[in-house]
Amino acid sequence: MTLSLSGPSSGSLSGAAYQRVVERARGELAGPDHRGMLGQIRAEVAESWRRSLVVHGGTGKPLEPRLVTDSDLREVRQGHPLAPVLPIIRRLLVEPAADASLIVALGNAEGHLLWVEGDDQARRRADAMGFVPGADWSEASMGTSAPGTALYSGRPVQVSRAEHFNPVVHPWSCSAVPLRDPADGRIVGVIDLTGGDEAISPLALPLLKAAAEAVHSAWREHLLPPPAPSPVREAILHVTGGLPPRLAGADGAWREIPGKHAEILTLLTWHGAGLDGAELEELVYGYGAGTTLRAEVHRLRRALETGVPGVTLRARPYRLEGALATDAVLAREALRRGEVSVALGHAAGSVLPRSAAPGIVEIRHHLGLALREAVLEDAGIEDLWTYLARPEAVGDLELWVTALKMLPADSPRRALAVSTVERLEAEAR
């Protein structure tokens, strides 16, 4: 099957004038005029850059995706609802994409790429930027990109060249659409088309949407097994990725949560048996602060009633009823089971890093220490290497020495490990 996606029409997204505006805006992100410059680029890209800045800092640093192990990738692939619909996607999308020198990536709801197929030469080039099966291309891992931003927003997205937050991805353009469980609308994955400007041509999104609708139809009509329903859909409050706190509801929608509400929810999920009013006030405001929680709890209760069906905030003691968890609690539970990879996947960073609430500081310290100890004592080299990319591990000499001992003699990672150990040892003298 041959289908040309090329043409003059990649339009203003890839036009030289617009790309110059994007590059100037990137250069001003740290300056006083960045708001004005961001106003000159597309709103969905500007919003994604703001989120990415919170997690990754400045825009000049190349980013590398987190990787899952081969065994974990095999397990996720086997259990994912995309596996049985691969023939449909290959026929409708991968074959025409390969003819147009493009690649197709299929990812899960967390942003991990499960399959990357298409033009062989383009795939080899994409390997160099970590666009490979098992790589985490969520916004929390790689910043603005079509698959990561589509998963965050729940909408089709196109990202062209310098619109990518990661400078390594600037030679590329991409389009992506989220996939939803037809039963309840929950996001279960993403389809992405990546390559040159052809990947954002006027035909790119219609082609992706047609493939997505074919997948949805197969699930709806039970021609192939649909995503297995879980008895209770759990809403997840994400508080560790460095992005503003946000709730992934059982309906697949994302909602940003105000900071004080996020603190209270984090504390109540962490202390599952509940907290009396005095305990909760002290953990949120500190001992003797003289601030009461009553008004804040009232606002939070109303927000849950309207925005998170099935989750209720009870009193005496304060506690949550219903299917709500935080990624911090999920990471703690994974550590208790000895599943270090799973814990690292849930806890993408520090817990509410901007919060000074005493109870949050305590959780942040507890979980951070538990993760470090688990990585040091039980992790394989892939999990250890993933952890070393976190800000808190940059200067951790013991962890870098451990990695150096575990790396094979021919590993390309040894050069970085050796130079880092030498630098840290010199700084310690």
PDB file of C-alpha atoms in Angstrom, residues 395-398 420-429:
ATOM      1  CA  GLY A 395      25.930  13.938  43.335  1.00  0.00           C
ATOM      2  CA  ASP A 396      25.477  10.542  45.014  1.00  0.00           C
ATOM      3  CA  LEU A 397      28.991   9.078  44.878  1.00  0.00           C
ATOM      4  CA  GLU A 398      28.010   5.732  46.403  1.00  0.00           C
ATOM      5  CA  THR A 420      31.203  11.337  37.233  1.00  0.00           C
ATOM      6  CA  VAL A 421      32.940   9.240  39.912  1.00  0.00           C
ATOM      7  CA  GLU A 422      36.220  11.076  39.300  1.00  0.00           C
ATOM      8  CA  ARG A 423      34.520  14.461  39.545  1.00  0.00           C
ATOM      9  CA  LEU A 424      32.627  13.595  42.728  1.00  0.00           C
ATOM     10  CA  GLU A 425      35.737  12.149  44.365  1.00  0.00           C
ATOM     11  CA  ALA A 426      37.702  15.293  43.517  1.00  0.00           C
ATOM     12  CA  GLU A 427      34.932  17.483  44.964  1.00  0.00           C
ATOM     13  CA  ALA A 428      34.932  15.412  48.169  1.00  0.00           C
ATOM     14  CA  ARG A 429      38.656  15.932  48.824  1.00  0.00           C
TER      15      ARG A 429
END
